[in-house]
Short mmCIF file of N, CA and C and ligand atoms in Angstrom, two decimals:
data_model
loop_
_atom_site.label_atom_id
_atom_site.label_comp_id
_atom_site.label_asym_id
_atom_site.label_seq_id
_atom_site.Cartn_x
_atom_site.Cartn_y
_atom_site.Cartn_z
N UNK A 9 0.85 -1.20 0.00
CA UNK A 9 0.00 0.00 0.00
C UNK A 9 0.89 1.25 0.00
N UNK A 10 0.91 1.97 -0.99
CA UNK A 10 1.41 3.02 -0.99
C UNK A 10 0.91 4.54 -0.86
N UNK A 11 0.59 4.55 0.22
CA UNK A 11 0.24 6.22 1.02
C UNK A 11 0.77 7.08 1.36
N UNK A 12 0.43 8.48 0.59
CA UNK A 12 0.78 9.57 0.56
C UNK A 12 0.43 10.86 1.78
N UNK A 13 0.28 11.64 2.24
CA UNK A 13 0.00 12.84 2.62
C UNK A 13 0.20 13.90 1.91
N UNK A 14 -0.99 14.80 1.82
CA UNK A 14 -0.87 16.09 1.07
C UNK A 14 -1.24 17.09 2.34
N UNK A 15 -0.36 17.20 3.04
CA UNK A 15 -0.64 18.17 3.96
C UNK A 15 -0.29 19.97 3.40
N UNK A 16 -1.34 20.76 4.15
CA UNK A 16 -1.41 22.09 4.23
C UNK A 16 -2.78 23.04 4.65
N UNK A 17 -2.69 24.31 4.41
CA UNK A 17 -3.83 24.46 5.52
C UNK A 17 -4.54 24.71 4.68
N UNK A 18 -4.77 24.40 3.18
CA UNK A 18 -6.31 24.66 2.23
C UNK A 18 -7.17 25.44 2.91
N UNK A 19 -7.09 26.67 3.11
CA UNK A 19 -8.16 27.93 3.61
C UNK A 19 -8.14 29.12 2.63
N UNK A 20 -8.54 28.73 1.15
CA UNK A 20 -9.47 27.70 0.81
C UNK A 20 -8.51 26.60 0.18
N UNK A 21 -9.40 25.74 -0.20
CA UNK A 21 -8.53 24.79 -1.30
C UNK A 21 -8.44 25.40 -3.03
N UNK A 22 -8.06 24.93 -3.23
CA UNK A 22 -7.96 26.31 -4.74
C UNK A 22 -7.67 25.28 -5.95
N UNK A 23 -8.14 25.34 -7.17
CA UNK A 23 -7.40 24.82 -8.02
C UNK A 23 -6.49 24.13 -8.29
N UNK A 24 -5.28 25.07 -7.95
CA UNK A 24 -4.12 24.44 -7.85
C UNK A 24 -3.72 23.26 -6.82
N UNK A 25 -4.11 22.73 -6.27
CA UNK A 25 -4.43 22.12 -4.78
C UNK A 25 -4.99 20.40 -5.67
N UNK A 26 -5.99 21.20 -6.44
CA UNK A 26 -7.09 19.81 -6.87
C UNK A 26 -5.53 19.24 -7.95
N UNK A 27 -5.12 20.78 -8.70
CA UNK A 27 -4.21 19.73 -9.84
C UNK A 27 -3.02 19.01 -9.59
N UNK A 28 -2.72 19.27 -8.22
CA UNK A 28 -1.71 18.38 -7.46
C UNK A 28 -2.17 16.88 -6.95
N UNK A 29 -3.06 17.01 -6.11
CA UNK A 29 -3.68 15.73 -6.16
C UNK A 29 -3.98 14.81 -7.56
N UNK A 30 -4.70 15.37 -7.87
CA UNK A 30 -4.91 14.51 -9.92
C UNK A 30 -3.54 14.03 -10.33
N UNK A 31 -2.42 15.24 -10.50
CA UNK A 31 -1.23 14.60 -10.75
C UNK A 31 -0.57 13.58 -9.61
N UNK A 32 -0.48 13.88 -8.38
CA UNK A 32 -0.05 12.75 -7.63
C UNK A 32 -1.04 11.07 -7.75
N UNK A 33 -2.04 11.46 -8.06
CA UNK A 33 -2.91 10.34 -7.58
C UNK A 33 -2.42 8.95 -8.42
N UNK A 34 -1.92 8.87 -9.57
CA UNK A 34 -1.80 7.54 -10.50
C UNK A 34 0.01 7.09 -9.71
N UNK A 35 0.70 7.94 -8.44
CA UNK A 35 1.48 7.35 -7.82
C UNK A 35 1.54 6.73 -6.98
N UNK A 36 -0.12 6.67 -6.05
CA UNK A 36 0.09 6.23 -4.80
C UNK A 36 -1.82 5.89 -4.68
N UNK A 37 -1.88 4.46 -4.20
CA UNK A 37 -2.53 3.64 -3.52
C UNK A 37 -4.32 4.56 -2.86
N UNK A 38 -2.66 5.45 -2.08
CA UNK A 38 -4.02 6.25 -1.20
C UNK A 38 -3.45 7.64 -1.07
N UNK A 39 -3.72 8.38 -1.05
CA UNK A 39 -3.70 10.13 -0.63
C UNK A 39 -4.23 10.22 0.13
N UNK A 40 -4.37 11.39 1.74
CA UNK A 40 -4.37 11.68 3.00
C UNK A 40 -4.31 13.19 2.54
N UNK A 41 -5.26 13.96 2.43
CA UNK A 41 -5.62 15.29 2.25
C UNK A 41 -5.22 15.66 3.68
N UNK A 42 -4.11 16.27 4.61
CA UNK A 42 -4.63 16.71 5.78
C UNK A 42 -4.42 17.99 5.70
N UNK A 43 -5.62 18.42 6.33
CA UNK A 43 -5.62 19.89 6.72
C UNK A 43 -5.25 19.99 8.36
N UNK A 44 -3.87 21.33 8.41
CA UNK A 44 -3.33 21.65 8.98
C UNK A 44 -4.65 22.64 9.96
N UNK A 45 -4.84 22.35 11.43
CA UNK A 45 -5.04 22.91 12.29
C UNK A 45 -4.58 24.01 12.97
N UNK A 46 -4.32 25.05 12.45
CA UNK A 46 -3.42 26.18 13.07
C UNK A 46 -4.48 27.21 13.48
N UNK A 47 -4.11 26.98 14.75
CA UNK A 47 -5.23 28.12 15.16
C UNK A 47 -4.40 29.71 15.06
N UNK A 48 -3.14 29.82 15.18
CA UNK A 48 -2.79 30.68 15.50
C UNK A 48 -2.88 31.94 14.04
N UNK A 49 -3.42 31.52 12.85
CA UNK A 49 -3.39 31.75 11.50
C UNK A 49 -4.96 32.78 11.36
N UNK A 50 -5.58 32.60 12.41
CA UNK A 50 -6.90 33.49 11.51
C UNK A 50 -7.72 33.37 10.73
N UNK A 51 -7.78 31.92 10.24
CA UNK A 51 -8.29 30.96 9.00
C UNK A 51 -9.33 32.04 8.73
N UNK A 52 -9.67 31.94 7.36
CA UNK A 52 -11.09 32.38 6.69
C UNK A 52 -12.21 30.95 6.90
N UNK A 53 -12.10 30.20 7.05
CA UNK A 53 -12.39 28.72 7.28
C UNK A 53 -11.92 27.75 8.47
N UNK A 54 -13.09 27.76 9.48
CA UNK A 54 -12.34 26.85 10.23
C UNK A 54 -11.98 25.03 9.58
N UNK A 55 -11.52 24.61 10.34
CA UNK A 55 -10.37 23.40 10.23
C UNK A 55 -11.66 22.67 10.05
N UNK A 56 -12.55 22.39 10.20
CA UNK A 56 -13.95 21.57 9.71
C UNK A 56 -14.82 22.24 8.76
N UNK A 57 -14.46 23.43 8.68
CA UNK A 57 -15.16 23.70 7.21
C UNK A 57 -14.72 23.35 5.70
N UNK A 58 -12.60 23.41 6.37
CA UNK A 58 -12.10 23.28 5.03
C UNK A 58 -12.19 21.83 4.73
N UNK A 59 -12.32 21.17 5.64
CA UNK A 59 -12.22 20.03 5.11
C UNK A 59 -13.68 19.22 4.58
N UNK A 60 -15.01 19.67 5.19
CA UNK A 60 -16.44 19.56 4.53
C UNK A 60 -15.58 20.13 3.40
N UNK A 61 -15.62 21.40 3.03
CA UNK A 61 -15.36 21.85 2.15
C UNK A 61 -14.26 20.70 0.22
N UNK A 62 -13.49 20.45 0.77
CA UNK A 62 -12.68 19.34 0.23
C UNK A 62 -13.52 17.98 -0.04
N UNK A 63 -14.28 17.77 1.11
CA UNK A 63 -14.68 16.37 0.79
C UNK A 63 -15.98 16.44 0.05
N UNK A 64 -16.32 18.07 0.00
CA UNK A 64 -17.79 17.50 -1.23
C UNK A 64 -17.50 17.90 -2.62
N UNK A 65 -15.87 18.57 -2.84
CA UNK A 65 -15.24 18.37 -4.06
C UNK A 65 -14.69 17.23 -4.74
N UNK A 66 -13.87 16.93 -4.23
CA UNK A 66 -13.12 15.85 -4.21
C UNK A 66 -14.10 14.84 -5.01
N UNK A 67 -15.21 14.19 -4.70
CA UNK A 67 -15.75 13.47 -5.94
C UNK A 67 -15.79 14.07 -7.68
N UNK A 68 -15.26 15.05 -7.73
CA UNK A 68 -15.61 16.06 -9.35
C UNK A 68 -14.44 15.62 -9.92
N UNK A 69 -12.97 15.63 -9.13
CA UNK A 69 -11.90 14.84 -9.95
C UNK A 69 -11.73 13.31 -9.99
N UNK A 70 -10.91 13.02 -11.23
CA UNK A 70 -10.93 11.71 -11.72
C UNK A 70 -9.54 11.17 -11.28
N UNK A 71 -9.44 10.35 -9.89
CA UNK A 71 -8.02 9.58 -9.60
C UNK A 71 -8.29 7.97 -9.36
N UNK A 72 -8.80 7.56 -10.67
CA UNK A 72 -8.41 6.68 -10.90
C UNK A 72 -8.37 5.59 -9.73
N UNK A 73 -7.42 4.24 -9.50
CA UNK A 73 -7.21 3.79 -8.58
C UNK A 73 -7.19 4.09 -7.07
N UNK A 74 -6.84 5.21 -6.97
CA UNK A 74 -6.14 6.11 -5.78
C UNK A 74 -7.31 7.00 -4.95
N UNK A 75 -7.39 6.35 -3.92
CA UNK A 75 -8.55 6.44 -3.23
C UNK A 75 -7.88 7.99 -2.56
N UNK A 76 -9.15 8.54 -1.86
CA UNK A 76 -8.54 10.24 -1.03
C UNK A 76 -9.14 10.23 -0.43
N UNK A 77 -8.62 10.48 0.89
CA UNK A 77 -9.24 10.46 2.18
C UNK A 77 -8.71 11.83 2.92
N UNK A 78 -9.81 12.41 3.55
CA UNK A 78 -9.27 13.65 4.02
C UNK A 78 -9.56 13.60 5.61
N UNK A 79 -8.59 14.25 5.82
CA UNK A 79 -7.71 14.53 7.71
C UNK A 79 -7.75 15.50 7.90
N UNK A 80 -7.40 15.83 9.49
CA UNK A 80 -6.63 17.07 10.13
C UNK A 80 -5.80 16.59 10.65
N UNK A 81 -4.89 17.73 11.31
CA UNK A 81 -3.87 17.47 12.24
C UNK A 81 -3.38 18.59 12.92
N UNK A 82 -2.93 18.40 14.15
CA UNK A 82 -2.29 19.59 14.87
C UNK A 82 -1.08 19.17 14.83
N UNK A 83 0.00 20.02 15.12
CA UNK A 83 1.18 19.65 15.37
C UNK A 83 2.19 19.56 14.26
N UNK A 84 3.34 18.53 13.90
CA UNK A 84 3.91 18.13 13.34
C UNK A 84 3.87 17.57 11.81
N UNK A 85 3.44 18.00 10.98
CA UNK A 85 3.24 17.53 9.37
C UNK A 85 4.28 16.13 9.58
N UNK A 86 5.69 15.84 10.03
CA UNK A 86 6.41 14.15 9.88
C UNK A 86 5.78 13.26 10.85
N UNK A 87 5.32 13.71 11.71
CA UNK A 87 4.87 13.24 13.03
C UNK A 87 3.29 12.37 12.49
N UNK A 88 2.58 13.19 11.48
CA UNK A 88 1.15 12.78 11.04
C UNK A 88 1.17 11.78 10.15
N UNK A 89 2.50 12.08 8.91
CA UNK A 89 2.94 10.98 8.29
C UNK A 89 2.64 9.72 8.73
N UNK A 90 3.64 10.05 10.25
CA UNK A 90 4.68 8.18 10.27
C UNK A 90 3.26 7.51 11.22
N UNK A 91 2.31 8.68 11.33
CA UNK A 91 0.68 7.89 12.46
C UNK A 91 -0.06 7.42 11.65
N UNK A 92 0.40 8.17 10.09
CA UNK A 92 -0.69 7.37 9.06
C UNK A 92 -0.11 6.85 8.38
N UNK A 93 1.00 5.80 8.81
CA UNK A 93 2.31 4.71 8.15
C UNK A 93 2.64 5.72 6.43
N UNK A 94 2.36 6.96 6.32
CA UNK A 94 2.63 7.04 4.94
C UNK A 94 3.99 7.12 4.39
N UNK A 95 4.42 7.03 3.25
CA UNK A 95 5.75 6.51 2.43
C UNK A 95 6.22 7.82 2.49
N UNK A 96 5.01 8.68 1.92
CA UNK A 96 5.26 10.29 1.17
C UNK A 96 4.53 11.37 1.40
N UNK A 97 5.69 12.56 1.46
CA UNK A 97 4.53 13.95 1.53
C UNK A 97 5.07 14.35 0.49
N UNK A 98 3.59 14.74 -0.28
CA UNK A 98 3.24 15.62 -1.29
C UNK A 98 3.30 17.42 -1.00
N UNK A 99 4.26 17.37 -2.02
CA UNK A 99 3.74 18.94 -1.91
C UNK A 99 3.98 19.75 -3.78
N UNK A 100 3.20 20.57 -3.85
CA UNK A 100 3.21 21.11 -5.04
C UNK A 100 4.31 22.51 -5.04
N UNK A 101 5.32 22.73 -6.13
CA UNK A 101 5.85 23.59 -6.53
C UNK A 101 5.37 24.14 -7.82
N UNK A 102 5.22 25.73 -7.75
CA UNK A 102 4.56 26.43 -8.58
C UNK A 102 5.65 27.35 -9.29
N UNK A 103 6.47 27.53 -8.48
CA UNK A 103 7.58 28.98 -9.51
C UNK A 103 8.61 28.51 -7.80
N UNK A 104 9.96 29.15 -8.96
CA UNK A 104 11.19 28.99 -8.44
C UNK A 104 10.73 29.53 -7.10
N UNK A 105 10.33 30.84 -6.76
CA UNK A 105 10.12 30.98 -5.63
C UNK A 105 9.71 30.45 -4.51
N UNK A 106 8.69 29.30 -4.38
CA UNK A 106 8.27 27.90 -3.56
C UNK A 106 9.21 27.19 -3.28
N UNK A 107 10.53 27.30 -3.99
CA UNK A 107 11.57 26.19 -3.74
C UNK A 107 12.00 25.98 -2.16
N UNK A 108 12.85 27.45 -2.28
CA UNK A 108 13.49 27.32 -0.93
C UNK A 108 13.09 27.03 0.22
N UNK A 109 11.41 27.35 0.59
CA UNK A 109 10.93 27.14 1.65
C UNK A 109 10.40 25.81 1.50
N UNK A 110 10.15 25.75 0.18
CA UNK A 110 9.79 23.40 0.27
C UNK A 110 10.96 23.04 0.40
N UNK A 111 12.14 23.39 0.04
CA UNK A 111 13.31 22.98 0.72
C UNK A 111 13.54 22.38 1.75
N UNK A 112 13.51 23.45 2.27
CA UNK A 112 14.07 23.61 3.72
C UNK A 112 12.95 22.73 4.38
N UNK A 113 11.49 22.77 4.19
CA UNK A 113 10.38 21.89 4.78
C UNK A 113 11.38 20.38 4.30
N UNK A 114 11.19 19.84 3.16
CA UNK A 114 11.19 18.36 2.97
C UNK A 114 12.70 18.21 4.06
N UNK A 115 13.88 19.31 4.08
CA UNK A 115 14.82 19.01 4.79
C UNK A 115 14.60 18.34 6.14
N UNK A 116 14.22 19.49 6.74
CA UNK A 116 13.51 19.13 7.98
C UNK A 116 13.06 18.06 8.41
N UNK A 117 12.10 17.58 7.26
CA UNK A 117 10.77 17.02 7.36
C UNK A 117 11.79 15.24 7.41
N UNK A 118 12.50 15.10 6.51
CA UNK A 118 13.34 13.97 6.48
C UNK A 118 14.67 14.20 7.01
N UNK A 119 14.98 14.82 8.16
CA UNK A 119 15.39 14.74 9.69
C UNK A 119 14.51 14.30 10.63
N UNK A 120 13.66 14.71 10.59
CA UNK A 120 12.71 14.09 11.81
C UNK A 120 11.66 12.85 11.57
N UNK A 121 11.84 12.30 10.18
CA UNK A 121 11.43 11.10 9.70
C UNK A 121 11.80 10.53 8.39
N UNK A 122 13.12 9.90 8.51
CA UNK A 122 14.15 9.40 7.57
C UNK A 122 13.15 9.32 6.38
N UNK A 123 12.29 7.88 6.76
CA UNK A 123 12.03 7.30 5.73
C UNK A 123 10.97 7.71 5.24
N UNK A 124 10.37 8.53 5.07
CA UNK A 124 9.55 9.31 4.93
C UNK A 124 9.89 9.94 3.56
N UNK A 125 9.67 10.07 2.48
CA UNK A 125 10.23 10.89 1.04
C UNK A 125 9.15 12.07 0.98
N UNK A 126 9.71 13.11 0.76
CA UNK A 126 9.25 14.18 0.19
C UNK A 126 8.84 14.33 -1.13
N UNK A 127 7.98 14.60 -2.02
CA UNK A 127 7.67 14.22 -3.44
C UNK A 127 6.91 15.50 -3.92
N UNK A 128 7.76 16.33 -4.65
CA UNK A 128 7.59 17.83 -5.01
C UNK A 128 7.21 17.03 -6.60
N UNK A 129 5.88 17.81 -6.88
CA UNK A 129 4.80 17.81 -8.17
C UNK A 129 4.85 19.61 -8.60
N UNK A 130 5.09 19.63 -9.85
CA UNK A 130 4.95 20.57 -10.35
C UNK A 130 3.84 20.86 -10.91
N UNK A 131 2.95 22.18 -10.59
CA UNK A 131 1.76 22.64 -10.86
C UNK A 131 1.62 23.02 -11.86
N UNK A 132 0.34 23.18 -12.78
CA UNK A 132 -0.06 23.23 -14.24
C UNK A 132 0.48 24.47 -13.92
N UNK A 133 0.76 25.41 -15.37
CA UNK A 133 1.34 26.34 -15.52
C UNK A 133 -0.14 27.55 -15.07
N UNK A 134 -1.04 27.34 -15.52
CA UNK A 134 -2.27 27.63 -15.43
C UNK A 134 -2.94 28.50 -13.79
N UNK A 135 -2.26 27.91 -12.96
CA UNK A 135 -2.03 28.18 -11.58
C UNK A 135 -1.03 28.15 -10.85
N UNK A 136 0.25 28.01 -11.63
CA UNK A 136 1.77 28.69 -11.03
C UNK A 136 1.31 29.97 -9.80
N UNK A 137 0.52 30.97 -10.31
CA UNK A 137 0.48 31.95 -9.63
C UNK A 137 -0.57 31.99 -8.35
N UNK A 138 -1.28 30.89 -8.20
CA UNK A 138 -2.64 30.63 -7.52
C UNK A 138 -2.15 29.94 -6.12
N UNK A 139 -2.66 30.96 -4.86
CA UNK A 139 -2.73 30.30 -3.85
C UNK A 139 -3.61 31.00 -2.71
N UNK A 140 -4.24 30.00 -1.74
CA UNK A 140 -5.33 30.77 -0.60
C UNK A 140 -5.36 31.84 -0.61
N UNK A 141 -4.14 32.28 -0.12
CA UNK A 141 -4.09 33.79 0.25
C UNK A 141 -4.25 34.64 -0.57
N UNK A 142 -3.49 34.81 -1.83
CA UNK A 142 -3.88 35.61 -3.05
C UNK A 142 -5.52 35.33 -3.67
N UNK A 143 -6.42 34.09 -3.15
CA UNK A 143 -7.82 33.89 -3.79
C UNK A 143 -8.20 34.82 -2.65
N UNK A 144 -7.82 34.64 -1.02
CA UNK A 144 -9.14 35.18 -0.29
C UNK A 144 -8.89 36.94 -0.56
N UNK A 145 -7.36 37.35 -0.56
CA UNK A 145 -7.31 38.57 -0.88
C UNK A 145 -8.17 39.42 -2.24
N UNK A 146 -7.69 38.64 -2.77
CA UNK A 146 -8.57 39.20 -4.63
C UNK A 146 -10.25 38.97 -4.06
N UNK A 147 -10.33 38.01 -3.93
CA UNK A 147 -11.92 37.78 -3.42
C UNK A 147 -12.64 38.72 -3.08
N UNK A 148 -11.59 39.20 -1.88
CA UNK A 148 -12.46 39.80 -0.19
C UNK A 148 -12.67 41.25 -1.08
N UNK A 149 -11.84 41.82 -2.33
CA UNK A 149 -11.48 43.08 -2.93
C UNK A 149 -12.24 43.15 -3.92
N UNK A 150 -13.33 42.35 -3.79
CA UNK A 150 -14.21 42.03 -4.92
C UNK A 150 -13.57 41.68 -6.27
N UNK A 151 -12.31 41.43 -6.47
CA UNK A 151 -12.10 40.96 -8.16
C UNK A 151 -12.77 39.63 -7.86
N UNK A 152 -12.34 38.85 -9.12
CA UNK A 152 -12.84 37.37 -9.52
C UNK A 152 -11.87 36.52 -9.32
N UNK A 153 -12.62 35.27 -8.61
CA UNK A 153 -11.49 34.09 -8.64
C UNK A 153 -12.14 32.79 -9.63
N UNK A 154 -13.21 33.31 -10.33
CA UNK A 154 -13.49 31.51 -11.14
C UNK A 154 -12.49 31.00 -11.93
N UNK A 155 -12.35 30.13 -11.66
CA UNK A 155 -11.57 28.63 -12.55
C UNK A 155 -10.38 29.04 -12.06
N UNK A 156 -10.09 29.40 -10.80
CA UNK A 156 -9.10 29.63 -10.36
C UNK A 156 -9.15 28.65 -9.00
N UNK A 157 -10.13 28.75 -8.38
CA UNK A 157 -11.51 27.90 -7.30
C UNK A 157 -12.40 27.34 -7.77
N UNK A 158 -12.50 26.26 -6.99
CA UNK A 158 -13.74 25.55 -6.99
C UNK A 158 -15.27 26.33 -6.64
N UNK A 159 -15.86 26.20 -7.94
CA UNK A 159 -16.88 27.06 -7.66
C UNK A 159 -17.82 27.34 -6.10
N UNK A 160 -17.76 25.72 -5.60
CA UNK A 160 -18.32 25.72 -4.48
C UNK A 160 -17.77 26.49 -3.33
N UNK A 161 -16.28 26.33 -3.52
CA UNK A 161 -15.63 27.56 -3.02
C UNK A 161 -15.89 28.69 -2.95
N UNK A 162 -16.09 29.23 -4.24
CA UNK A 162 -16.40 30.91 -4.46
C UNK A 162 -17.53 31.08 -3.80
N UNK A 163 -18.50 30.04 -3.53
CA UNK A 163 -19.72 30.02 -3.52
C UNK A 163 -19.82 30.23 -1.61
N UNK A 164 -19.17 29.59 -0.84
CA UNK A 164 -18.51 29.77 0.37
C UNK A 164 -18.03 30.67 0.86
N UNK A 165 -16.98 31.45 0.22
CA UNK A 165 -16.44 32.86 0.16
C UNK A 165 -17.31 33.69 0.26
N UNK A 166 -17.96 33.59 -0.49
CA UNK A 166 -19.18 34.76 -1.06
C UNK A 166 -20.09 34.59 0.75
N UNK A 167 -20.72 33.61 0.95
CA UNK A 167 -20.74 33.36 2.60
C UNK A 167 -20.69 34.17 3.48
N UNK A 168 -19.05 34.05 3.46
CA UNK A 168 -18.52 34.55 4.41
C UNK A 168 -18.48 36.31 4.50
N UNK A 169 -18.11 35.74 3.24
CA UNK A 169 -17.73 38.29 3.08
C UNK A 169 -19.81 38.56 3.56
N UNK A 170 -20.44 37.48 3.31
CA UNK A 170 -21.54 38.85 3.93
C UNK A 170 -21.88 38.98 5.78
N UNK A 171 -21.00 37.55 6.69
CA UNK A 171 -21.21 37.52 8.04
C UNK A 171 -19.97 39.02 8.25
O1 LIG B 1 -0.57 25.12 2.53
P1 LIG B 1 0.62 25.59 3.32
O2 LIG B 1 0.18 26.61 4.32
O3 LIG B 1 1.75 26.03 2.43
O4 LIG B 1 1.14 24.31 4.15
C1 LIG B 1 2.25 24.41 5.01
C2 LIG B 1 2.36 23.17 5.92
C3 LIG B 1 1.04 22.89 6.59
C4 LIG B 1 2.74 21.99 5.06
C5 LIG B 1 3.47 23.48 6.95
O5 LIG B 1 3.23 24.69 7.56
C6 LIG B 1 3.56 22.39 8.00
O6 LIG B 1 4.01 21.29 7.73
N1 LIG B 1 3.07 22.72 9.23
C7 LIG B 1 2.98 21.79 10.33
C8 LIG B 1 4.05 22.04 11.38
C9 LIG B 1 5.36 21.44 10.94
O7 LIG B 1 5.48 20.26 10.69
N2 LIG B 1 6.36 22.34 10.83
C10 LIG B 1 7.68 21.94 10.41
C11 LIG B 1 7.76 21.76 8.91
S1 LIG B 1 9.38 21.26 8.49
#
């Protein structure tokens, strides 16, 4: 069985997010969506919304064999790994700039759990530039985020900006 983790704090989940999974999925058995619990962050989404949120998407893409199961976690991203026996963390690189800090993460990350592989997927060119923070910012400023987000997303967003 070969199981993955795609850990991060998807607040929201975005596009780019779904085309990492799709591309990881024909590598591994099972995928482990976990969403990161950080309270200290301010979420636009709490840690049970994003993940409702994820799990009534998640049927719209096509992975094949590769089942997806979605988590949380507090604490430690190697630590959640080696509790959910997984091989690999997934993470998506979008532009040179993502490097250094996935760097330094997978470094880390395989110090504090050898066997554990880090497995950097490169994102469609399409959403190189696409992430939470830049959707909830553009959002909250009224520009547009479609086909950038999951509509149900936008649809959530929209939600929120009127509480
Ligand atoms: O989607 P993000 O915010 O880029 O994800 C970052 C995430 C959740 C992968 C990273 O912040 C993380 O792993 N946090 C958990 C705490 C941890 O393990 N820190 C050490 C990383 S080497």
């Amino acid at each position: 069985m070969r199981r993955a983790i795609f850990p991060g704090s998807f607040d929201p989940l975005t596009n780019g997010h779904l085309d990492i999974i799709k591309r990881s999925s024909p590598l591994f058995d099972e995928i482990v969506i976990a969403v990161l619990n950080n309270p200290d962050k301010n979420p636009m989404f709490t840690v049970e919304e994003r993940g409702d949120l994820i799990r009534q998407i998640l049927p719209e893409i096509e992975t094949g064999e590769c089942a997806l199961v979605v988590d949380s976690f507090s604490g430690l991203t190697a630590d959640f790994a080696r509790k959910r026996a997984a091989t690999a963390i997934v993470r998506g690189i979008r532009a040179v700039a993502d490097y250094e800090y996935e760097l330094r993460m997978a470094l880390m990350n395989r110090r504090l759990e050898p066997e554990i592989e880090t497995v950097f997927l490169v994102a469609a060119e399409e959403f190189s530039y696409v992430s939470s923070s830049l959707m909830k910012q553009v959002f909250t400023l009224g520009g547009r985020v479609e086909g950038l987000v999951p509509a149900l997303v936008e649809a959530e967003m929209r939600e929120k900006l009127k509480n």
